[in-house]
């Protein structure tokens, strides 16, 4: 659940020894509460935004991604870098399919805005929880973009979103807040 505010008020009762302030976005803070709820407050699109992450049942496995990757696999480049983000964790299946798509296209200029943080939160998003989607910067409005979208789709990313101001591509739906990046989520893994 998220709500936009011009300013924010922090709900009392948080663990005062467990407040996170982000180096890349000093206006953003994360507060953890005894019941497992995490509230993150920060600026997004010029306004303060509050995103509340309620503790779920059970546990999810996530993996720490390398701070960028630059390898050769079967003479193809497998390369990506992160933007300034704390969202460097991902679900294992999502990571495997992302690597598969990178290998498929062999591009060396893929930049990711990340997936989720170590605790599974994903401010400013509410749909990257536990690393269940991948953000990447747009490549162009031509063939390379469609090739990457096709590769992500081939490995099982069925829910890809583009911004309303971006060109239409196959396997995509338009949604606000995605003019700056491609969102790939709703994974039905397709790998061996």
mmCIF file of N, CA, C and O in Angstrom, residues 101 134 136 138 145-154 156-163 169-175 178 182-186:
data_model
loop_
_atom_site.group_PDB
_atom_site.id
_atom_site.type_symbol
_atom_site.label_atom_id
_atom_site.label_comp_id
_atom_site.label_asym_id
_atom_site.label_seq_id
_atom_site.Cartn_x
_atom_site.Cartn_y
_atom_site.Cartn_z
ATOM 1 N N UNK A 101 18.391 -13.905 -20.344
ATOM 2 C CA UNK A 101 18.069 -12.867 -21.329
ATOM 3 C C UNK A 101 19.309 -12.062 -21.707
ATOM 4 O O UNK A 101 19.517 -11.738 -22.881
ATOM 5 N N UNK A 134 12.343 -6.948 -12.269
ATOM 6 C CA UNK A 134 13.630 -6.343 -12.621
ATOM 7 C C UNK A 134 13.367 -5.046 -13.377
ATOM 8 O O UNK A 134 12.578 -5.032 -14.328
ATOM 9 N N UNK A 136 15.098 -2.131 -15.780
ATOM 10 C CA UNK A 136 16.260 -1.823 -16.615
ATOM 11 C C UNK A 136 16.007 -0.512 -17.347
ATOM 12 O O UNK A 136 14.859 -0.187 -17.656
ATOM 13 N N UNK A 138 15.904 1.969 -20.493
ATOM 14 C CA UNK A 138 15.612 1.732 -21.895
ATOM 15 C C UNK A 138 16.898 1.799 -22.707
ATOM 16 O O UNK A 138 17.792 2.597 -22.422
ATOM 17 N N UNK A 145 15.893 -2.638 -28.337
ATOM 18 C CA UNK A 145 14.927 -2.674 -27.232
ATOM 19 C C UNK A 145 13.990 -3.863 -27.390
ATOM 20 O O UNK A 145 13.761 -4.622 -26.452
ATOM 21 N N UNK A 146 13.454 -4.045 -28.606
ATOM 22 C CA UNK A 146 12.541 -5.162 -28.831
ATOM 23 C C UNK A 146 13.256 -6.495 -28.645
ATOM 24 O O UNK A 146 12.684 -7.438 -28.096
ATOM 25 N N UNK A 147 14.517 -6.578 -29.067
ATOM 26 C CA UNK A 147 15.283 -7.821 -28.877
ATOM 27 C C UNK A 147 15.429 -8.163 -27.394
ATOM 28 O O UNK A 147 15.287 -9.326 -26.999
ATOM 29 N N UNK A 148 15.716 -7.162 -26.573
ATOM 30 C CA UNK A 148 15.863 -7.406 -25.137
ATOM 31 C C UNK A 148 14.515 -7.791 -24.516
ATOM 32 O O UNK A 148 14.435 -8.712 -23.706
ATOM 33 N N UNK A 149 13.454 -7.101 -24.896
ATOM 34 C CA UNK A 149 12.114 -7.442 -24.404
ATOM 35 C C UNK A 149 11.764 -8.875 -24.798
ATOM 36 O O UNK A 149 11.258 -9.649 -23.985
ATOM 37 N N UNK A 150 12.054 -9.235 -26.049
ATOM 38 C CA UNK A 150 11.791 -10.606 -26.509
ATOM 39 C C UNK A 150 12.580 -11.620 -25.689
ATOM 40 O O UNK A 150 12.067 -12.683 -25.342
ATOM 41 N N UNK A 151 13.838 -11.304 -25.393
ATOM 42 C CA UNK A 151 14.680 -12.222 -24.618
ATOM 43 C C UNK A 151 14.134 -12.382 -23.195
ATOM 44 O O UNK A 151 14.073 -13.499 -22.666
ATOM 45 N N UNK A 152 13.730 -11.278 -22.565
ATOM 46 C CA UNK A 152 13.149 -11.366 -21.226
ATOM 47 C C UNK A 152 11.869 -12.200 -21.276
ATOM 48 O O UNK A 152 11.632 -13.053 -20.414
ATOM 49 N N UNK A 153 11.056 -11.989 -22.294
ATOM 50 C CA UNK A 153 9.828 -12.755 -22.453
ATOM 51 C C UNK A 153 10.116 -14.234 -22.713
ATOM 52 O O UNK A 153 9.448 -15.110 -22.153
ATOM 53 N N UNK A 154 11.129 -14.513 -23.507
ATOM 54 C CA UNK A 154 11.504 -15.902 -23.810
ATOM 55 C C UNK A 154 11.845 -16.673 -22.536
ATOM 56 O O UNK A 154 11.545 -17.857 -22.417
ATOM 57 N N UNK A 156 10.591 -16.034 -19.624
ATOM 58 C CA UNK A 156 9.435 -16.139 -18.748
ATOM 59 C C UNK A 156 8.890 -14.871 -18.140
ATOM 60 O O UNK A 156 7.929 -14.922 -17.375
ATOM 61 N N UNK A 157 9.465 -13.703 -18.435
ATOM 62 C CA UNK A 157 8.916 -12.452 -17.908
ATOM 63 C C UNK A 157 7.694 -12.072 -18.746
ATOM 64 O O UNK A 157 7.826 -11.579 -19.858
ATOM 65 N N UNK A 158 6.511 -12.315 -18.189
ATOM 66 C CA UNK A 158 5.270 -12.074 -18.926
ATOM 67 C C UNK A 158 4.649 -10.713 -18.638
ATOM 68 O O UNK A 158 3.792 -10.260 -19.385
ATOM 69 N N UNK A 159 5.015 -10.066 -17.575
ATOM 70 C CA UNK A 159 4.399 -8.799 -17.206
ATOM 71 C C UNK A 159 5.359 -7.645 -17.385
ATOM 72 O O UNK A 159 5.873 -7.125 -16.403
ATOM 73 N N UNK A 160 5.598 -7.233 -18.628
ATOM 74 C CA UNK A 160 6.519 -6.131 -18.868
ATOM 75 C C UNK A 160 5.739 -4.838 -19.075
ATOM 76 O O UNK A 160 4.732 -4.814 -19.778
ATOM 77 N N UNK A 161 6.229 -3.768 -18.430
ATOM 78 C CA UNK A 161 5.544 -2.481 -18.482
ATOM 79 C C UNK A 161 6.461 -1.414 -19.049
ATOM 80 O O UNK A 161 7.643 -1.374 -18.733
ATOM 81 N N UNK A 162 5.878 -0.532 -19.861
ATOM 82 C CA UNK A 162 6.582 0.627 -20.399
ATOM 83 C C UNK A 162 5.810 1.860 -19.999
ATOM 84 O O UNK A 162 4.640 1.781 -19.619
ATOM 85 N N UNK A 163 6.434 2.995 -20.081
ATOM 86 C CA UNK A 163 5.747 4.251 -19.792
ATOM 87 C C UNK A 163 4.846 4.663 -20.938
ATOM 88 O O UNK A 163 5.031 4.237 -22.082
ATOM 89 N N UNK A 169 5.935 -1.736 -27.874
ATOM 90 C CA UNK A 169 6.676 -2.913 -28.281
ATOM 91 C C UNK A 169 5.816 -4.144 -28.025
ATOM 92 O O UNK A 169 4.864 -4.099 -27.243
ATOM 93 N N UNK A 170 6.164 -5.257 -28.640
ATOM 94 C CA UNK A 170 5.485 -6.520 -28.360
ATOM 95 C C UNK A 170 5.739 -6.927 -26.915
ATOM 96 O O UNK A 170 6.784 -6.586 -26.353
ATOM 97 N N UNK A 171 4.814 -7.665 -26.320
ATOM 98 C CA UNK A 171 4.919 -8.224 -24.965
ATOM 99 C C UNK A 171 4.888 -7.149 -23.875
ATOM 100 O O UNK A 171 5.409 -7.372 -22.796
ATOM 101 N N UNK A 172 4.298 -5.998 -24.152
ATOM 102 C CA UNK A 172 4.322 -4.908 -23.170
ATOM 103 C C UNK A 172 2.960 -4.272 -22.978
ATOM 104 O O UNK A 172 2.121 -4.311 -23.859
ATOM 105 N N UNK A 173 2.800 -3.644 -21.820
ATOM 106 C CA UNK A 173 1.629 -2.862 -21.467
ATOM 107 C C UNK A 173 2.122 -1.503 -20.985
ATOM 108 O O UNK A 173 3.181 -1.414 -20.366
ATOM 109 N N UNK A 174 1.351 -0.456 -21.258
ATOM 110 C CA UNK A 174 1.736 0.882 -20.801
ATOM 111 C C UNK A 174 1.213 1.125 -19.390
ATOM 112 O O UNK A 174 0.117 0.708 -19.042
ATOM 113 N N UNK A 175 2.035 1.789 -18.573
ATOM 114 C CA UNK A 175 1.634 2.148 -17.212
ATOM 115 C C UNK A 175 2.422 3.383 -16.802
ATOM 116 O O UNK A 175 3.569 3.551 -17.174
ATOM 117 N N UNK A 178 6.679 4.580 -15.648
ATOM 118 C CA UNK A 178 7.647 3.704 -16.305
ATOM 119 C C UNK A 178 8.239 4.359 -17.549
ATOM 120 O O UNK A 178 8.755 3.674 -18.415
ATOM 121 N N UNK A 182 12.184 0.208 -18.075
ATOM 122 C CA UNK A 182 11.400 -0.966 -18.431
ATOM 123 C C UNK A 182 11.235 -1.820 -17.179
ATOM 124 O O UNK A 182 12.207 -2.102 -16.485
ATOM 125 N N UNK A 183 10.013 -2.224 -16.900
ATOM 126 C CA UNK A 183 9.707 -3.083 -15.758
ATOM 127 C C UNK A 183 9.415 -4.475 -16.294
ATOM 128 O O UNK A 183 8.590 -4.647 -17.193
ATOM 129 N N UNK A 184 10.104 -5.472 -15.758
ATOM 130 C CA UNK A 184 9.848 -6.868 -16.138
ATOM 131 C C UNK A 184 9.522 -7.647 -14.892
ATOM 132 O O UNK A 184 10.365 -7.824 -14.007
ATOM 133 N N UNK A 185 8.301 -8.112 -14.802
ATOM 134 C CA UNK A 185 7.855 -8.878 -13.641
ATOM 135 C C UNK A 185 6.919 -9.990 -14.071
ATOM 136 O O UNK A 185 6.879 -10.346 -15.248
ATOM 137 N N UNK A 186 6.136 -10.515 -13.159
ATOM 138 C CA UNK A 186 5.224 -11.637 -13.411
ATOM 139 C C UNK A 186 5.978 -12.740 -14.157
ATOM 140 O O UNK A 186 5.784 -12.969 -15.333
#
